[in-house]
mmCIF file of C-alpha atoms in Angstrom:
data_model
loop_
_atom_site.group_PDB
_atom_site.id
_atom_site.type_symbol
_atom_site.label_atom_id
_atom_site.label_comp_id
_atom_site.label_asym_id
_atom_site.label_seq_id
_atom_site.Cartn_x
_atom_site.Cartn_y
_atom_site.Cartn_z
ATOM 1 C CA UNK A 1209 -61.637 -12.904 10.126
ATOM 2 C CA UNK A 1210 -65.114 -14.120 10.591
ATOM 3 C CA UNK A 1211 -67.735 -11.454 12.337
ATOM 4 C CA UNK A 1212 -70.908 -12.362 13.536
ATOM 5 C CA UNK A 1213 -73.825 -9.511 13.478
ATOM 6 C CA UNK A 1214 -76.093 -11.103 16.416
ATOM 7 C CA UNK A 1215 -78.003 -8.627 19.150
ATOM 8 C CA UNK A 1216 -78.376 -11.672 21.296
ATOM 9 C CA UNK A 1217 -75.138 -11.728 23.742
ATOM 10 C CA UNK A 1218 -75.018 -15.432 24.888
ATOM 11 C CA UNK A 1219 -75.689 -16.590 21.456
ATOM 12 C CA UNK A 1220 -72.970 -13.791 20.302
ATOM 13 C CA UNK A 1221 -70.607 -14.486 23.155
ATOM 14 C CA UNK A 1222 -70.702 -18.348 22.379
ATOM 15 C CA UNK A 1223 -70.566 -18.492 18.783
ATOM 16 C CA UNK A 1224 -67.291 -15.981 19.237
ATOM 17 C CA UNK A 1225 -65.506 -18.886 21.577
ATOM 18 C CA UNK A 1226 -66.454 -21.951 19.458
ATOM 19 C CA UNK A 1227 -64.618 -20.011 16.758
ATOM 20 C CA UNK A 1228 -61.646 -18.631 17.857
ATOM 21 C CA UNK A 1229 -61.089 -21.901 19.549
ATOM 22 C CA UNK A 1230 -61.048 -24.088 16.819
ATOM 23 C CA UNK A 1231 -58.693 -21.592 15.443
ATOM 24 C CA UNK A 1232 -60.958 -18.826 13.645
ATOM 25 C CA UNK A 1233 -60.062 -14.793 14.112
ATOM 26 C CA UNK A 1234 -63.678 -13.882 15.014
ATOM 27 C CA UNK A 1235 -65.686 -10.601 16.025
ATOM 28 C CA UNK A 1236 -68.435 -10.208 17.267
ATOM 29 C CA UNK A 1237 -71.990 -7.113 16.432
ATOM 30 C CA UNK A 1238 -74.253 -6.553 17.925
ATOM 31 C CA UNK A 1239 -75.787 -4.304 15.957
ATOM 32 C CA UNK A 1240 -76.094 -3.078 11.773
ATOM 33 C CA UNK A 1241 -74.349 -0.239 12.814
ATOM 34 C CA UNK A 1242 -71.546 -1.610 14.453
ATOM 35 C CA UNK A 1243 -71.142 -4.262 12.003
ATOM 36 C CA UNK A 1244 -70.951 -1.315 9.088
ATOM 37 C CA UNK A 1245 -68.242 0.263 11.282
ATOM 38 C CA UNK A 1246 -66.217 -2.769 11.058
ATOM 39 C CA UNK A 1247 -66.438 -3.389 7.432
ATOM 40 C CA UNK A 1248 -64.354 0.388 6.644
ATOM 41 C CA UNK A 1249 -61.072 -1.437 8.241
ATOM 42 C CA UNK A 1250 -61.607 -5.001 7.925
ATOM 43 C CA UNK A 1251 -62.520 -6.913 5.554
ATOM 44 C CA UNK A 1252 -63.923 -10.561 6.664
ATOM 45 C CA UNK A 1253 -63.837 -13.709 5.044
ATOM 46 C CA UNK A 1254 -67.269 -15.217 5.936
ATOM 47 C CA UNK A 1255 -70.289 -13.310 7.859
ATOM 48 C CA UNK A 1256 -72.795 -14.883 10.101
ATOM 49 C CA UNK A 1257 -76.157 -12.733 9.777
ATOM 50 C CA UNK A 1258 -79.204 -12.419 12.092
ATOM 51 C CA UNK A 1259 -82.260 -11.444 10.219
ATOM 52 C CA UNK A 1260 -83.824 -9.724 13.476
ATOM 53 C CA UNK A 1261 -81.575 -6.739 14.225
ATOM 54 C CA UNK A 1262 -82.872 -3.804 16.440
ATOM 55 C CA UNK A 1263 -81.336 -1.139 14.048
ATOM 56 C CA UNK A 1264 -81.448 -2.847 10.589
ATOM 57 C CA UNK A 1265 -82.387 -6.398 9.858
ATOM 58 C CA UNK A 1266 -80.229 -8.932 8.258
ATOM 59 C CA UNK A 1267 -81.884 -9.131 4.761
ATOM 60 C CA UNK A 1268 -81.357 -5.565 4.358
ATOM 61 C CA UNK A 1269 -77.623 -6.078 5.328
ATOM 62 C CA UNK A 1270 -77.314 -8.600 2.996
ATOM 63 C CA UNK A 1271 -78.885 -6.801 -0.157
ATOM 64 C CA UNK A 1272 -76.529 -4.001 0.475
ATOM 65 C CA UNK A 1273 -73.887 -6.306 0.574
ATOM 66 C CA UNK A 1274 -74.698 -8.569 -2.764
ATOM 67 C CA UNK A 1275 -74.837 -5.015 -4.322
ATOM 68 C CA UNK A 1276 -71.544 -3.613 -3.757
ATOM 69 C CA UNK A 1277 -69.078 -5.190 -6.412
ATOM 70 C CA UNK A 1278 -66.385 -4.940 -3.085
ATOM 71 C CA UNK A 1279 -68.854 -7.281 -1.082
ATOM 72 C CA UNK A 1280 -70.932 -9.510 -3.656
ATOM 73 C CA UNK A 1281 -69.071 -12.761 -3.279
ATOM 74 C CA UNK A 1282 -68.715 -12.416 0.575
ATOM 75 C CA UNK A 1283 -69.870 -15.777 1.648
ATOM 76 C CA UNK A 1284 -72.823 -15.185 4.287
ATOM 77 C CA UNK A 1285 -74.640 -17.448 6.636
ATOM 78 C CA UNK A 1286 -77.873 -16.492 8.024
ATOM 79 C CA UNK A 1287 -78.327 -17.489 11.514
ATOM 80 C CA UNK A 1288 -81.646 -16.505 12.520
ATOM 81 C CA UNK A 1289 -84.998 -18.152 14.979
ATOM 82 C CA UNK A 1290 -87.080 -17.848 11.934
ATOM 83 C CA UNK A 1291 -86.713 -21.348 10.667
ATOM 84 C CA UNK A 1292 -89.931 -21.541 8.331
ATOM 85 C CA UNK A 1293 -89.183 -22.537 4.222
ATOM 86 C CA UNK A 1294 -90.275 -19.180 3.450
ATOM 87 C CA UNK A 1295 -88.191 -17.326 5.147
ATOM 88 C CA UNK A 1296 -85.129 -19.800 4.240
ATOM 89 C CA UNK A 1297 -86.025 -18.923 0.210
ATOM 90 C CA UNK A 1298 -86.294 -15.579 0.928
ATOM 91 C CA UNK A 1299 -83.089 -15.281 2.451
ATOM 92 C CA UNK A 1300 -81.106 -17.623 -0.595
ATOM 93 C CA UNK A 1301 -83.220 -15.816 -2.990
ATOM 94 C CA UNK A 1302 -81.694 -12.527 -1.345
ATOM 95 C CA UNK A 1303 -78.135 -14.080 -1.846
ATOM 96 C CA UNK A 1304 -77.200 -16.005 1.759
ATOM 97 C CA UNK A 1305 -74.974 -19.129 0.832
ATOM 98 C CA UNK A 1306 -76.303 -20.858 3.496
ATOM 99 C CA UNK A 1307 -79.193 -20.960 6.345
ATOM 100 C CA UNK A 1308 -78.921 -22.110 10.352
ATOM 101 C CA UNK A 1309 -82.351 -21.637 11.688
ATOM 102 C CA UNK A 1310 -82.350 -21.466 15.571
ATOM 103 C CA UNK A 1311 -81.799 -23.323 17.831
ATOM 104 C CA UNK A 1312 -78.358 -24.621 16.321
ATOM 105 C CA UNK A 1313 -75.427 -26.932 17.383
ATOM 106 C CA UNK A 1314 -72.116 -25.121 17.807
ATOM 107 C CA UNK A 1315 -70.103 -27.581 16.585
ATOM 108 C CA UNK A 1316 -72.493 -27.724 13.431
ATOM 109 C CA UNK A 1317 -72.379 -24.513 13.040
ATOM 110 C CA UNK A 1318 -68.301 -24.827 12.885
ATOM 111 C CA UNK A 1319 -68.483 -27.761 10.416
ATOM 112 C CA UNK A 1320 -70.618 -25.112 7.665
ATOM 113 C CA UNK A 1321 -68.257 -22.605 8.569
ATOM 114 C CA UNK A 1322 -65.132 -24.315 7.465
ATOM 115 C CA UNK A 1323 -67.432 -26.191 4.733
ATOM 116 C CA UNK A 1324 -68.481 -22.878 2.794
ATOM 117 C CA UNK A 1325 -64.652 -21.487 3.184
ATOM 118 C CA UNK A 1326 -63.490 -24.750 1.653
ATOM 119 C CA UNK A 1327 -65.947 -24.331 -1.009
ATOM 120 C CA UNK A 1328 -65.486 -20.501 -1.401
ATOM 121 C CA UNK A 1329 -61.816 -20.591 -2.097
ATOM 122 C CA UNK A 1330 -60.653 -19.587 -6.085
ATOM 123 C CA UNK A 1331 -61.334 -22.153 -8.850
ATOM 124 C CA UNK A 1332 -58.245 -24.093 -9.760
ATOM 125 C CA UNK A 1333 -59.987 -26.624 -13.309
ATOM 126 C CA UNK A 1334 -61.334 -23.350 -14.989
ATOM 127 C CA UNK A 1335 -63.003 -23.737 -18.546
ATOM 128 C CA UNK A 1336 -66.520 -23.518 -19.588
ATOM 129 C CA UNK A 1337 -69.083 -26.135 -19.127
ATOM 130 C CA UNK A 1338 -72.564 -25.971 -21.215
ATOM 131 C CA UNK A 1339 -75.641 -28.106 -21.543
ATOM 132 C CA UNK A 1340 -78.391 -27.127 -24.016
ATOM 133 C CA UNK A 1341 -78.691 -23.323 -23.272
ATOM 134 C CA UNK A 1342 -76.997 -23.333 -20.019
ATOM 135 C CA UNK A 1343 -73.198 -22.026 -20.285
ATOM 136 C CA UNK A 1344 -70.410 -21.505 -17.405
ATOM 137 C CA UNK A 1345 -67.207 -20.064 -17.792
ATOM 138 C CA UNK A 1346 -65.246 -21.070 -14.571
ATOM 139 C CA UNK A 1347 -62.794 -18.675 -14.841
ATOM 140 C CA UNK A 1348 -65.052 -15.397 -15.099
ATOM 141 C CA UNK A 1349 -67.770 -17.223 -12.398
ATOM 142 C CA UNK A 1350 -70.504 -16.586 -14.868
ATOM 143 C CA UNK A 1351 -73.331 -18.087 -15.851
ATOM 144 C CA UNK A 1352 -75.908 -17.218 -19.169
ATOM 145 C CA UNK A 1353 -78.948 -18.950 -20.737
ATOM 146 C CA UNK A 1354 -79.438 -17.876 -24.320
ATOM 147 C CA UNK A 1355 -76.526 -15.371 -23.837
ATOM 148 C CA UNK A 1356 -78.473 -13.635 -20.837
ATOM 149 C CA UNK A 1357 -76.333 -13.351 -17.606
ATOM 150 C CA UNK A 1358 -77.875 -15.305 -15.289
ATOM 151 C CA UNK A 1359 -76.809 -13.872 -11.249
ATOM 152 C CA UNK A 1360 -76.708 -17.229 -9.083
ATOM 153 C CA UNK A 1361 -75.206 -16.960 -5.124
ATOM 154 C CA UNK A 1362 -72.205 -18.998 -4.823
ATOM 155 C CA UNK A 1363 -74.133 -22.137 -3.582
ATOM 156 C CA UNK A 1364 -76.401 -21.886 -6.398
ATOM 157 C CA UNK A 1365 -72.962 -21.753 -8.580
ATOM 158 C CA UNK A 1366 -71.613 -24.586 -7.312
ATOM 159 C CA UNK A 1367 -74.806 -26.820 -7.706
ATOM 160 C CA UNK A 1368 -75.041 -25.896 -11.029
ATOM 161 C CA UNK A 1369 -71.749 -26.514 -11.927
ATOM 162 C CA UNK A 1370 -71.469 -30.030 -9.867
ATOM 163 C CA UNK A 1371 -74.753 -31.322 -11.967
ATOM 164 C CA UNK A 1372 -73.509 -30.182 -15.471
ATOM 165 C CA UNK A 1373 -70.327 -32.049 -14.576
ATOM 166 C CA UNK A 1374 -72.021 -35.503 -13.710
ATOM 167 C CA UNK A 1375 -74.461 -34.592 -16.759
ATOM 168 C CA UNK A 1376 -76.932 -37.866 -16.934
ATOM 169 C CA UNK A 1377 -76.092 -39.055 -13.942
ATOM 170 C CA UNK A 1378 -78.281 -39.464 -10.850
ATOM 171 C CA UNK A 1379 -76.971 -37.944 -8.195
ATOM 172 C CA UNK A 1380 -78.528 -38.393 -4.561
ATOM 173 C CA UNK A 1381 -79.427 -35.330 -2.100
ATOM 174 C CA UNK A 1382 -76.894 -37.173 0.376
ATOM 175 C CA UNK A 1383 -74.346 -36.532 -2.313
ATOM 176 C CA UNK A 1384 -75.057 -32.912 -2.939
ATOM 177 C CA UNK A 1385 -75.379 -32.339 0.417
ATOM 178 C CA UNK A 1386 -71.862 -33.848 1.393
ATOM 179 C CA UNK A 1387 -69.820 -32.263 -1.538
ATOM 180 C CA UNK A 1388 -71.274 -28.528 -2.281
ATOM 181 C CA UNK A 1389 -71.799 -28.369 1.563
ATOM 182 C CA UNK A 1390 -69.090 -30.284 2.711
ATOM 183 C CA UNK A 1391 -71.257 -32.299 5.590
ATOM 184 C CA UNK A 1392 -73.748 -34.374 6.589
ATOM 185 C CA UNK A 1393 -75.869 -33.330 9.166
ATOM 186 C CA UNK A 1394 -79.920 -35.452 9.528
ATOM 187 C CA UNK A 1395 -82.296 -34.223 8.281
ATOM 188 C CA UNK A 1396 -80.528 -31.301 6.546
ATOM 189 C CA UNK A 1397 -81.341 -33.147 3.016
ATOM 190 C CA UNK A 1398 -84.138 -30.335 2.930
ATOM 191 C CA UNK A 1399 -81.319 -27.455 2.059
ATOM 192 C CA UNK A 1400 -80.880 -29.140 -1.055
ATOM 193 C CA UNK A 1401 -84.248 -28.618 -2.224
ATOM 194 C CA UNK A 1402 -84.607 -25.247 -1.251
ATOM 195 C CA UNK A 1403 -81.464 -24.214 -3.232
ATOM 196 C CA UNK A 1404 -82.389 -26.720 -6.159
ATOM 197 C CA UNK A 1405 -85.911 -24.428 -6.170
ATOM 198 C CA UNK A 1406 -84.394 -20.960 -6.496
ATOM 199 C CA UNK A 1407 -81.889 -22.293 -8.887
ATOM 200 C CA UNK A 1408 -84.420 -23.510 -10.906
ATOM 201 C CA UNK A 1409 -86.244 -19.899 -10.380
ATOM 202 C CA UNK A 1410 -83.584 -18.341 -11.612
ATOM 203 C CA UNK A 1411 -82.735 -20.433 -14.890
ATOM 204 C CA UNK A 1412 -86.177 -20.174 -16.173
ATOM 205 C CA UNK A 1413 -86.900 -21.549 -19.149
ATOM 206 C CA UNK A 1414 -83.228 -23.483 -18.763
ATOM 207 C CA UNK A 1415 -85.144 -24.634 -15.465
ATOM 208 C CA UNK A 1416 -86.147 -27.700 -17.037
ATOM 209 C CA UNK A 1417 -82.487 -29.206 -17.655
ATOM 210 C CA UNK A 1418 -82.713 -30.179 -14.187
ATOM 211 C CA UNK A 1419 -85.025 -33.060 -13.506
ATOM 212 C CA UNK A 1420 -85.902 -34.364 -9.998
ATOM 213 C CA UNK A 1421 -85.608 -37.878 -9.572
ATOM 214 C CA UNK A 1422 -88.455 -38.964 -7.202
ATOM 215 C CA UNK A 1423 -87.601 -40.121 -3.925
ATOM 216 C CA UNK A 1424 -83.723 -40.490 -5.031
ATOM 217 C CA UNK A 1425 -82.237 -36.540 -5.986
ATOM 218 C CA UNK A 1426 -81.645 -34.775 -9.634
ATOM 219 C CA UNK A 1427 -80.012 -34.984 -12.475
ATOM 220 C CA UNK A 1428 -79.079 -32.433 -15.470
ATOM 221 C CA UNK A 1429 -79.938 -33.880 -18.831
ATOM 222 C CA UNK A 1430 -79.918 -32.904 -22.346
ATOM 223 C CA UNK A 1431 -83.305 -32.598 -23.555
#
C-alpha cells in the first residue's frame, strides 16, 4: 500500500490512477489528519508527502514519522511545488529518501516509486564495511565514526555504503544516480549532490573520506 498525503485533487486523483494501474494498492489524503487516521490500520510501504498541507505541513509529518521507532525507516518521497535547493536539503536533512519538485512526470514519478522499493527491501550480503573511522554493520543498518552513531536516511545509507564498497574508485554521478536510485532521468544528476552534501554534513570530521572528483563524481579514499 502506497498513500499519497496531497490537498490538491487532480494532482491526488492522478497520481492514485498511475499507481494502481501499473499495479500499486494506493490511497489517497488529502489532509495530515486524514493521513494520521490511516496510519492506526494500515501500515504503507512507501509515502508520497506534500510539504504544503492546510492542516499540518509535510516536514512536520515527516519528523514525527523519522521519530517513531514503528515509522523511522518508512521510505518517503516528498512531492511538493517548492523546487528550490534549500528546500530539497531541508527536506533530506529532515529524513525524505527522495525529492519530486513540481511540476512532475507521472511515469517518472512511477519509475522512483518502484526504484526506492527496490532499494528499500532487507539486506541479503550483510557484514561490516569500514574505511578510516567510518564503520557499517549491514546487518544492524548502522553507521558510527569514532564509535559515535551516526543517523543517515536510507538514501544517505545506501550512498555510503555503495562508495566504501568501490573504495578508490571513481565513480560517476550517472552511476550513482542509476544504481542507489535505480534511474536515469536528465538533468536529475543534481540529487546526487544534494544527498552527497548532507551526507557529508552528517559524517563530520569523517566528511573528508569522500572526495569530489571535479567535473566527473566522488570517490571514498583512505587518507
Amino acid at each position: 500500500m502506497i498513500y499519497l498525503v496531497e490537498d490538491d485533487e487532480s494532482i491526488r486523483e492522478l497520481v492514485i490512477y498511475a499507481l494502481q494501474t501499473t499495479g500499486f494498492q494506493a490511497k489517497g489524503c488529502s489532509c495530515a489528519a486524514e493521513f494520521w487516521e490511516a496510519m492506526k490500520n494500515n501500515m504503507p510501504s512507501l509515502v508520497l508527502l506534500d510539504i504544503m498541507l492546510p492542516d499540518e505541513d509535510g516536514l512536520s509529518i515527516l519528523r514525527k514519522l523519522r521519530a517513531t521507532p514503528r515509522t523511522g525507516k518508512l521510505p518517503v518521497i516528498m512531492l511538493t511545488a517548492r523546487g528550490t535547493e534549500y528546500d530539497k536539503v531541508l527536506g533530506l536533512d529532515s529524513g525524505a529518501d527522495d525529492y519530486i519538485p513540481k511540476p512532475f512526470g507521472v511515469m517518472e514519478l512511477v519509475s522512483r516509486v518502484k526504484a526506492l522499493l527496490r532499494r528499500t527491501e532487507p539486506y541479503t550480503k550483510g557484514g561490516c564495511r569500514q574505511v578510516g573511522p567510518i564503520a557499517v554493520d549491514l546487518d544492524k543498518h548502522t553507521v558510527k565514526v569514532n564509535g559515535d552513531l551516526v543517523t543517515l536516511t536510507f538514501k544517505e545509507f545506501e550512498l555510503l555504503v555503495y562508495l566504501m564498497e568501490n573504495e578508490g574508485l571513481v565513480l560517476t554521478r550517472d552511476q550513482l544516480l542509476s544504481q542507489i536510485w535505480g534511474y536515469d532521468f536528465d538533468g536529475e544528476t543534481r540529487t546526487v549532490d544534494v544527498h552527497i552534501r548532507t551526507l557529508r554534513q552528517k559524517l563530520g570530521v569523517a566528511s573528508s573520506y569522500i572526495e569530489t572528483v571535479r567535473g566527473v563524481g566522488y570517490k571514498m579514499e583512505e587518507i
